Amino acid sequence: MAVFPKVPLLPIGRTAGSLLGAALMVVFQVIRPSQAFAAVDLPILGLLFGTMVVSVYLERADLFQYLGSVLSWKSRGGKDLLCRVSLLAGISSALFTNDTTCVIFTEFVLRICGQKNFPPQPFLMALATSANIGSATTPIGNPQNLVIAVQSQISFGKFLLGIFPAVAVGIVVNTLGLLLIYWRRLSKSTDMEESKDEVYDVEKDRSKMSSSPAILPVEEHELPSVFDNTDRLSNFGPADILNGCGNSHDKEGLDVNSHDSEQNDSPPKCPDSAKALKFASAVEDNTNKFERIYHRRGKSDGDIVDKTFGPGRCSLLEINDLLHLEPRNSFSRQSQLGSRVSDIRLNIASLSRSSSIILQPETKESQGSQNKMRRRLWKISVYVVTVGMLVALLYGLNLSWSAMTAAVVLMVLDFDDASPSLDQVSYSLLVFFSGMFITVEGFNKTGIPGELWNAVEPHSRINTASGVALLSIVVILLSNVASNVPTVLLLGMRVAMSAEATPGASVTKAWLILAWVSTVAGNLTLVGSAANLIVSEQARRAKNFSYNLSFWNHLRFGFPATLLVIAIGLPLIHG
């Protein structure tokens, strides 16, 4: 059970299961500690880490948002959307791994299905199964392919060309099967919001979840009214203080001496310099009150004020936004918050001492356009670096160092603290791999896998159709019981040596057959691959348009489709 963390004796998960297996191998002296450390394959871990970092920066650069917009662009109904989901999932998983694809696009699919009144099940099935099939295309498509690419030393281009025909035909067959099974349900569904071609914004939702600031639990009566004579503080920015005008996009005049803001179609009323100074004085007085409340409450590290308590009330973060002193995410520590309060007071004091308001030529719009241009250039640089990494892989450069170099270049180009991006890397996956390397090495030392393989090997040689069929059955069973990564670690070198000793057999083709079967075998059951579980769990936990993809619903399509796709794809693989 320690060797096969998918079916553990204890419900501790696959990462803890792999570590348990590694520890048992050392504790019972199956292998020595030095052998355990030597069993960890650093090139595979480096390649996995590099590709995960690149995927994080691509997500930040809105690539997946752009890809997701393809789903709803000029959609022609449920069948058309199903084909788009299958194609997009297949392409995306080949470049950014199947797990990343499923994490990003599950909510896209649910949102569009909810808007269009489509049944979610066929589209979720298309996403999970096509992502698994498409991930077999490249060495960076999934973890087991990483292992195969490093151990076999097959170049990126040779891997791609050898398995691509099987993948292309497999996605088409899988999609046709989904259309056949769900044809009536897709035909009956109607587009309830055809006129609203709204695209789900992953980056927007992700930023809301990842950057939501902590709330300062201060009673409302303790918080002062920052703008005692203002109803719309959000429409009056720093440039407005200096220029003497409110923001024009809301078309509201702001009178700091009045409680009423009159809304009309004419340009906004502009307060004079005296009123702007009075506005600044109000901010200064209430900043002192905020500072006293903050220190009296004794906030812990990381807590910040970010709450609007009704008309005329705002937080220190909103004051910061008005004066453009610092980005919002810089308020992560108490010391930084205190320094910002001081900066606010110094700026307002300087403004108050001025005898006149100096008109600034630079507007918010020009600042926004500059930020937008910098953001656009950064996105382009991320895409260029990613393409460069793919070119290096196709050229035959070292897989691990190509990926890690691209990751480091992206960190440098970001010109900011890389910790938030690195925090999104799945380190538990790296730990899982490390534990599995040690566990499989110890299991091989016992001699049990060797004995089992010796009984099967004479009948599973790849120079005959029956041998390929038997090998495929063994891989399918092990992949669904023990997971595909341990299966590849256990069988990889044995299958390669068998092919090398078989007249007329290709070692490269043997590796590609193992990659194809172990990957597509994940579609057999819901627990057959991590990508399936990601889609199922994200769909179940979605706040809006949630859906429960059950084990039996998946099995009803997954079982026959998996066997058919594998069988059709095997003859198309060449080495």
XYZ file of C-alpha atoms in Angstrom:
575
model
C 0.000 0.000 0.000
C 2.933 2.356 0.584
C 4.108 1.626 -2.937
C 0.654 2.401 -4.298
C -0.382 5.671 -2.612
C -3.631 5.872 -4.567
C -5.039 3.021 -2.440
C -3.515 3.751 0.975
C -4.275 1.996 4.232
C -4.531 5.451 5.762
C -6.354 8.376 4.100
C -3.220 10.511 4.068
C -3.049 11.353 0.352
C -0.564 10.478 -2.335
C 2.236 12.808 -1.175
C 2.260 11.496 2.381
C 1.832 7.959 1.019
C 4.947 8.259 -1.114
C 6.935 9.603 1.857
C 5.641 6.759 4.010
C 6.793 4.241 1.420
C 10.226 5.891 1.216
C 10.602 5.900 4.998
C 9.616 2.232 5.270
C 12.205 1.254 2.668
C 14.943 2.909 4.734
C 13.659 1.887 8.183
C 13.470 -1.789 7.220
C 16.873 -1.514 5.536
C 15.634 -2.456 2.100
C 17.934 0.312 0.882
C 20.566 2.387 2.662
C 20.033 6.130 3.253
C 22.740 6.955 0.725
C 20.971 4.798 -1.876
C 17.693 6.518 -1.083
C 19.133 9.966 -1.746
C 20.826 8.717 -4.912
C 17.482 7.373 -6.157
C 15.998 10.888 -6.326
C 16.171 11.985 -9.975
C 17.108 15.679 -9.863
C 16.772 16.299 -13.637
C 13.125 15.224 -13.492
C 12.453 17.443 -10.470
C 14.192 20.361 -12.204
C 12.132 19.924 -15.353
C 8.928 19.663 -13.356
C 9.754 22.758 -11.290
C 10.703 24.821 -14.330
C 7.536 24.010 -16.256
C 5.349 24.810 -13.230
C 6.993 28.225 -12.790
C 6.565 29.028 -16.487
C 2.886 28.066 -16.235
C 2.436 30.413 -13.264
C 3.820 33.370 -15.217
C 1.752 32.494 -18.274
C -1.347 32.547 -16.101
C -0.337 35.950 -14.731
C 0.145 37.129 -18.313
C -3.512 36.262 -19.062
C -2.680 33.586 -21.636
C -5.298 31.212 -20.269
C -7.842 34.013 -20.187
C -7.249 34.618 -23.891
C -7.491 30.911 -24.623
C -10.693 30.706 -22.591
C -12.282 33.478 -24.642
C -12.087 31.127 -27.632
C -14.706 28.933 -25.972
C -17.508 31.482 -26.161
C -16.413 33.470 -29.221
C -19.174 33.132 -31.827
C -20.382 29.911 -30.252
C -22.927 28.002 -32.333
C -24.478 25.810 -29.683
C -23.647 22.942 -27.395
C -22.046 20.648 -29.970
C -19.794 23.418 -31.202
C -18.785 24.278 -27.638
C -18.023 20.618 -26.864
C -15.657 20.425 -29.835
C -13.963 23.644 -28.768
C -13.459 22.408 -25.210
C -11.917 19.161 -26.471
C -9.571 20.904 -28.909
C -8.533 23.639 -26.497
C -7.931 21.177 -23.645
C -5.822 18.960 -25.896
C -3.606 21.805 -27.140
C -3.265 23.489 -23.759
C -2.353 20.306 -21.902
C 0.383 19.472 -24.400
C 2.124 22.752 -23.583
C 1.151 23.504 -19.981
C 0.383 20.037 -18.476
C -3.008 18.423 -18.062
C -3.353 19.382 -14.392
C -2.809 23.096 -15.090
C -5.303 22.990 -17.954
C -7.991 21.446 -15.771
C -7.366 23.869 -12.907
C -7.719 26.883 -15.192
C -10.579 25.879 -17.478
C -13.001 24.060 -15.174
C -14.615 27.291 -13.969
C -14.597 28.646 -17.531
C -16.632 25.660 -18.657
C -19.028 25.808 -15.712
C -19.643 29.519 -16.208
C -20.397 29.181 -19.902
C -22.658 26.178 -19.322
C -24.572 28.143 -16.712
C -24.999 31.113 -19.030
C -26.007 29.036 -22.028
C -28.170 26.570 -20.071
C -26.046 23.598 -21.176
C -25.696 20.407 -19.108
C -22.195 20.567 -17.510
C -21.439 16.829 -17.560
C -20.460 16.362 -21.237
C -18.267 19.454 -21.179
C -16.513 18.488 -17.953
C -15.928 15.024 -19.388
C -14.552 16.571 -22.579
C -12.202 18.784 -20.562
C -10.784 16.002 -18.381
C -10.474 13.292 -21.027
C -9.124 15.542 -23.785
C -6.605 17.091 -21.387
C -5.285 13.640 -20.542
C -5.096 12.576 -24.189
C -3.497 15.842 -25.327
C -0.908 15.745 -22.558
C 0.627 12.635 -24.149
C 1.837 14.780 -27.064
C 4.967 16.259 -25.467
C 7.481 15.397 -22.750
C 6.196 18.336 -20.675
C 2.526 17.403 -20.973
C 2.314 15.337 -17.783
C 4.568 13.962 -15.015
C 4.957 10.439 -16.425
C 6.067 11.849 -19.754
C 8.732 13.852 -17.920
C 10.040 10.621 -16.424
C 10.026 8.874 -19.811
C 11.744 11.771 -21.593
C 14.551 11.979 -19.040
C 15.111 8.235 -18.705
C 14.869 7.475 -22.431
C 16.778 10.554 -23.631
C 14.308 10.927 -26.494
C 14.451 14.444 -27.933
C 11.449 16.752 -27.680
C 10.901 16.778 -31.448
C 11.210 13.019 -31.849
C 8.782 12.463 -28.977
C 6.287 14.884 -30.517
C 6.439 13.450 -34.038
C 6.285 9.859 -32.845
C 3.108 10.183 -30.786
C 1.250 13.126 -32.368
C -0.781 11.085 -34.914
C -2.163 8.892 -32.134
C -3.042 11.939 -30.038
C -4.775 13.766 -32.895
C -6.889 10.771 -33.843
C -7.531 9.983 -30.162
C -8.979 13.436 -29.444
C -11.227 13.204 -32.517
C -12.491 9.747 -31.526
C -13.010 10.823 -27.913
C -14.970 13.900 -29.004
C -17.131 11.907 -31.398
C -17.901 9.475 -28.592
C -19.006 12.341 -26.332
C -21.200 13.757 -29.097
C -22.748 10.354 -29.704
C -23.568 9.687 -26.049
C -24.763 13.221 -25.195
C -26.290 14.154 -28.565
C -29.872 14.385 -27.287
C -28.952 16.369 -24.187
C -26.934 18.812 -26.260
C -29.751 19.132 -28.793
C -32.393 19.850 -26.148
C -30.338 22.509 -24.395
C -31.192 26.067 -25.360
C -29.143 29.200 -25.221
C -30.896 31.344 -22.608
C -28.457 34.229 -22.882
C -27.497 34.208 -26.529
C -27.369 37.969 -26.665
C -24.966 38.131 -23.739
C -21.637 36.803 -24.956
C -19.995 37.237 -21.601
C -16.543 35.742 -21.149
C -15.499 34.515 -17.746
C -12.424 36.384 -16.508
C -10.145 33.928 -14.718
C -7.524 36.551 -13.940
C -10.108 38.781 -12.298
C -11.501 36.020 -10.090
C -8.021 34.750 -9.298
C -6.902 38.212 -8.202
C -9.960 38.517 -5.987
C -9.198 35.222 -4.262
C -5.443 35.630 -4.007
C -5.175 39.306 -3.061
C -8.181 39.836 -0.800
C -6.799 41.898 2.090
C -7.378 41.117 5.705
C -10.057 43.107 7.469
C -9.347 45.228 10.508
C -12.020 44.339 13.095
C -12.692 47.832 14.398
C -16.141 48.881 15.505
C -17.867 51.300 13.186
C -18.305 53.941 15.865
C -14.509 54.073 16.264
C -13.923 54.925 12.636
C -14.162 58.602 11.712
C -15.851 60.021 8.694
C -12.860 60.878 6.539
C -14.860 63.176 4.335
C -17.438 64.720 6.586
C -18.863 66.775 3.759
C -18.558 64.270 0.941
C -20.863 61.563 -0.345
C -18.688 60.253 -3.175
C -15.069 60.036 -2.062
C -14.237 57.446 -4.720
C -14.907 60.022 -7.459
C -12.330 62.487 -6.155
C -8.709 61.467 -6.778
C -5.274 63.020 -6.156
C -5.129 64.558 -9.577
C -8.527 66.058 -8.818
C -7.164 67.760 -5.698
C -4.414 69.383 -7.734
C -6.483 70.102 -10.815
C -9.583 71.149 -8.891
C -11.950 68.727 -10.621
C -13.786 65.520 -9.863
C -13.405 62.408 -12.027
C -15.247 62.849 -15.269
C -16.161 59.270 -15.929
C -18.952 59.360 -13.370
C -20.060 62.864 -14.407
C -20.631 63.935 -10.839
C -19.756 67.303 -9.373
C -18.171 67.156 -5.955
C -18.706 69.982 -3.530
C -16.693 69.551 -0.376
C -18.916 72.000 1.468
C -22.148 70.206 0.675
C -23.686 66.875 1.546
C -25.345 66.559 -1.860
C -23.737 65.569 -5.143
C -25.891 66.520 -8.074
C -25.778 64.193 -11.042
C -26.350 65.570 -14.498
C -25.153 65.221 -18.062
C -22.931 68.299 -18.000
C -19.189 68.236 -17.231
C -18.325 67.954 -13.537
C -18.227 70.998 -11.343
C -14.743 71.986 -10.290
C -14.114 73.093 -6.714
C -11.765 75.990 -6.327
C -8.373 75.869 -4.632
C -9.738 76.774 -1.214
C -12.195 73.899 -1.335
C -9.485 71.481 -2.446
C -7.324 72.588 0.497
C -10.284 72.105 2.812
C -10.689 68.611 1.372
C -7.025 67.847 2.083
C -7.360 69.199 5.614
C -10.271 66.838 6.252
C -8.138 63.917 5.161
C -5.298 65.027 7.429
C -7.527 65.343 10.510
C -9.061 61.935 10.043
C -5.748 60.272 9.196
C -4.678 61.145 12.723
C -7.789 59.395 14.044
C -7.101 56.319 11.938
C -3.526 56.201 13.208
C -4.648 56.369 16.842
C -7.236 53.619 16.299
C -4.717 51.426 14.546
C -2.101 51.622 17.289
C -4.707 51.368 20.073
C -6.103 48.158 18.584
C -2.567 46.699 18.409
C -2.991 45.003 15.054
C -0.873 41.925 14.364
C 1.548 41.604 11.492
C -0.191 41.400 8.169
C -3.548 42.922 9.220
C -4.597 45.974 7.262
C -7.515 48.329 7.063
C -9.649 47.869 3.992
C -13.321 48.460 4.531
C -15.802 51.110 3.570
C -18.287 51.740 6.330
C -20.915 53.594 4.405
C -21.125 56.990 2.716
C -18.377 59.357 3.752
C -16.193 56.671 5.339
C -13.055 55.046 3.955
C -9.958 53.097 4.938
C -6.262 53.879 4.919
C -5.950 51.842 1.758
C -8.543 54.044 0.067
C -6.674 57.152 1.227
C -3.553 55.611 -0.263
C -5.412 54.988 -3.518
C -6.535 58.619 -3.617
C -3.010 59.974 -3.204
C -1.269 57.287 -5.281
C 1.401 56.818 -2.632
C 1.884 53.046 -2.887
C 0.359 49.929 -4.461
C -2.307 48.293 -2.331
C -0.366 45.059 -1.864
C 2.450 46.894 -0.081
C 0.328 47.113 3.081
C 1.394 43.696 4.290
C 3.027 44.703 7.571
C 2.287 47.066 10.427
C 5.532 48.987 9.955
C 4.728 49.638 6.306
C 1.254 50.844 7.219
C 2.662 53.246 9.786
C 5.139 54.669 7.300
C 2.356 55.187 4.759
C 0.327 57.140 7.303
C 3.338 59.386 7.844
C 3.728 59.834 4.088
C 0.071 60.817 3.798
C 0.455 63.427 6.513
C 3.625 64.854 4.960
C 2.014 65.123 1.543
C -1.105 66.797 2.903
C 0.924 69.162 5.078
C 2.952 70.192 2.065
C -0.230 70.735 0.074
C -1.867 72.719 2.863
C 1.098 75.106 3.169
C 0.886 75.974 -0.493
C -0.784 79.275 -1.233
C -2.141 78.021 -4.529
C -2.906 74.784 -6.318
C -0.465 73.955 -9.092
C -2.178 72.428 -12.064
C -0.520 69.207 -13.141
C -0.499 68.313 -16.844
C -0.397 64.579 -16.168
C -3.826 63.016 -15.742
C -5.014 59.693 -14.440
C -5.716 58.626 -17.978
C -2.111 59.138 -19.075
C -0.829 57.266 -16.028
C -3.227 54.447 -16.751
C -2.117 54.259 -20.376
C 1.527 54.082 -19.295
C 0.782 51.269 -16.861
C -1.204 49.478 -19.537
C 1.689 49.780 -21.979
C 4.171 48.415 -19.434
C 1.808 45.558 -18.679
C 1.462 44.788 -22.374
C 5.226 44.777 -22.924
C 5.670 42.461 -19.933
C 3.074 40.052 -21.321
C 4.821 39.988 -24.684
C 8.143 39.266 -22.997
C 6.582 36.327 -21.109
C 5.224 34.880 -24.346
C 8.572 35.366 -26.124
C 10.475 33.606 -23.329
C 8.009 30.705 -23.386
C 8.331 30.331 -27.148
C 12.095 30.459 -26.720
C 11.909 27.613 -24.210
C 9.855 25.507 -26.624
C 12.323 26.226 -29.449
C 15.199 25.172 -27.187
C 13.386 21.934 -26.357
C 12.688 21.241 -30.037
C 16.320 21.995 -30.863
C 17.368 19.222 -28.505
C 18.849 21.193 -25.615
C 18.730 19.777 -22.103
C 15.088 19.573 -21.020
C 15.603 20.388 -17.350
C 17.951 23.323 -17.794
C 15.901 24.791 -20.641
C 12.811 24.885 -18.423
C 14.651 26.208 -15.365
C 16.446 28.873 -17.401
C 13.139 30.079 -18.809
C 11.712 30.193 -15.273
C 14.638 32.288 -13.996
C 14.427 34.694 -16.950
C 10.718 35.253 -16.261
C 11.461 36.026 -12.610
C 14.060 38.615 -13.632
C 11.828 40.218 -16.257
C 9.064 40.575 -13.684
C 11.401 42.884 -11.750
C 9.548 42.214 -8.520
C 9.617 39.841 -5.596
C 9.150 36.353 -7.051
C 7.806 34.866 -3.808
C 4.090 35.232 -4.691
C 4.663 33.422 -7.993
C 6.848 30.734 -6.437
C 4.200 30.169 -3.767
C 1.866 28.928 -6.503
C 4.241 26.085 -7.442
C 2.980 22.665 -6.334
C 5.833 21.681 -4.049
C 3.789 18.746 -2.794
C 4.113 17.270 -6.291
C 7.893 17.568 -6.086
C 7.822 15.863 -2.691
C 5.573 13.145 -4.101
C 8.060 12.447 -6.881
C 10.970 12.347 -4.460
C 9.177 9.836 -2.258
C 8.161 7.716 -5.245
C 11.746 7.556 -6.551
C 12.884 6.122 -3.225
C 9.863 3.850 -2.822
C 10.152 2.340 -6.307
C 13.917 1.915 -5.918
C 13.356 -0.003 -2.689
C 10.534 -2.051 -4.202
C 12.796 -3.030 -7.091
C 15.444 -4.143 -4.585
C 13.009 -6.692 -3.169
C 12.968 -8.556 -6.481
C 9.174 -8.782 -6.628
C 8.729 -6.565 -9.726
C 11.469 -8.463 -11.519
C 9.837 -11.820 -10.908
C 6.456 -10.577 -12.076
C 7.932 -9.007 -15.182
C 9.870 -12.154 -16.063
C 6.560 -14.042 -16.109
C 4.890 -11.480 -18.384
C 7.779 -10.305 -20.594
C 7.939 -13.221 -23.045
C 4.288 -12.628 -23.982
C 4.354 -8.817 -24.065
C 7.038 -8.001 -26.602
C 6.165 -5.144 -28.906
C 7.083 -6.899 -32.170
C 3.694 -8.637 -32.204
C 0.133 -7.327 -31.923
C -0.676 -9.741 -29.111
C 2.427 -8.646 -27.216
C 1.472 -4.975 -27.513
C -2.084 -5.793 -26.388
C -0.887 -7.681 -23.303
C 1.585 -4.950 -22.397
C -1.181 -2.358 -22.746
C -3.501 -4.322 -20.442
C -0.780 -4.563 -17.787
C -0.070 -0.830 -18.005
C -3.778 0.078 -17.877
C -4.361 -2.016 -14.760
C -1.265 -0.750 -12.937
C -1.991 2.867 -13.901
C -5.464 2.702 -12.357
C -4.371 0.812 -9.255
C -0.940 2.273 -8.557
C -1.135 5.537 -10.572
C 0.674 6.181 -13.828
C 3.883 7.679 -12.413
C 4.795 4.622 -10.277
C 3.819 2.400 -13.208
C 6.268 4.179 -15.496
C 8.985 4.083 -12.845
C 8.464 0.351 -12.355
C 8.121 -0.728 -15.986
C 10.022 1.893 -17.975
C 13.526 0.441 -18.077
C 12.204 -3.123 -18.238
C 10.062 -2.395 -21.308
C 13.015 -0.627 -22.965
C 15.422 -3.509 -22.289
C 12.859 -6.006 -23.591
C 12.507 -4.006 -26.823
C 16.274 -3.760 -27.171
C 16.597 -7.537 -26.886
C 13.751 -8.197 -29.355
C 14.662 -8.418 -33.074
C 12.815 -5.849 -35.141
C 11.586 -3.865 -32.118
C 12.280 -0.168 -31.578
C 13.298 1.058 -28.141
C 11.906 4.520 -28.891
C 8.576 3.048 -29.922
C 8.470 1.001 -26.701
C 8.895 4.162 -24.637
C 6.215 5.985 -26.641
C 3.781 3.080 -26.277
C 4.323 3.236 -22.525
C 3.732 7.006 -22.566
C 0.558 6.671 -24.653
C -1.064 3.855 -22.724
C -0.152 5.065 -19.215
C -1.496 8.552 -20.002
C -4.768 7.634 -21.719
C -5.382 4.928 -19.096
C -6.100 7.761 -16.670
C -9.446 8.289 -18.443
C -10.705 4.841 -17.468
C -12.051 5.896 -14.043
C -12.549 9.127 -12.172
C -9.610 8.332 -9.883
C -7.409 7.256 -12.780
C -5.590 10.589 -13.000
C -5.123 13.747 -11.002
C -6.654 15.784 -13.837
C -9.968 13.941 -13.469
C -10.047 14.584 -9.737
C -9.207 18.255 -10.250
C -12.166 18.712 -12.600
C -14.506 16.807 -10.293
C -13.489 18.642 -7.117
C -13.435 22.103 -8.672
C -16.844 21.548 -10.230
C -18.272 20.357 -6.915
C -16.826 23.280 -4.936
C -17.618 26.014 -7.447
C -19.523 28.882 -5.842
C -21.627 29.435 -8.928
C -22.891 26.726 -11.296
C -21.495 23.885 -9.170
C -21.905 20.316 -10.424
C -21.192 16.869 -9.001
C -19.395 14.641 -11.524
C -19.845 11.214 -9.989
C -17.615 8.143 -10.313
C -20.266 6.161 -12.200
C -21.100 8.948 -14.636
C -17.436 9.150 -15.520
C -17.042 5.362 -15.747
C -19.997 5.004 -18.108
C -18.140 6.950 -20.773
C -14.548 6.592 -19.591
C -14.296 2.805 -19.679
C -15.306 2.136 -23.321
C -13.789 5.368 -24.635
C -10.404 4.699 -23.020
C -10.095 1.197 -24.466
C -11.192 2.400 -27.909
C -8.834 5.405 -27.986
C -5.852 3.342 -26.835
C -6.563 0.616 -29.395
C -6.918 3.082 -32.275
C -3.820 5.041 -31.270
C -1.363 2.149 -30.813
C -0.880 1.389 -34.547
C -0.249 5.096 -35.215
C 2.732 5.332 -32.869
C 6.100 5.085 -34.560
C 9.645 5.476 -33.352
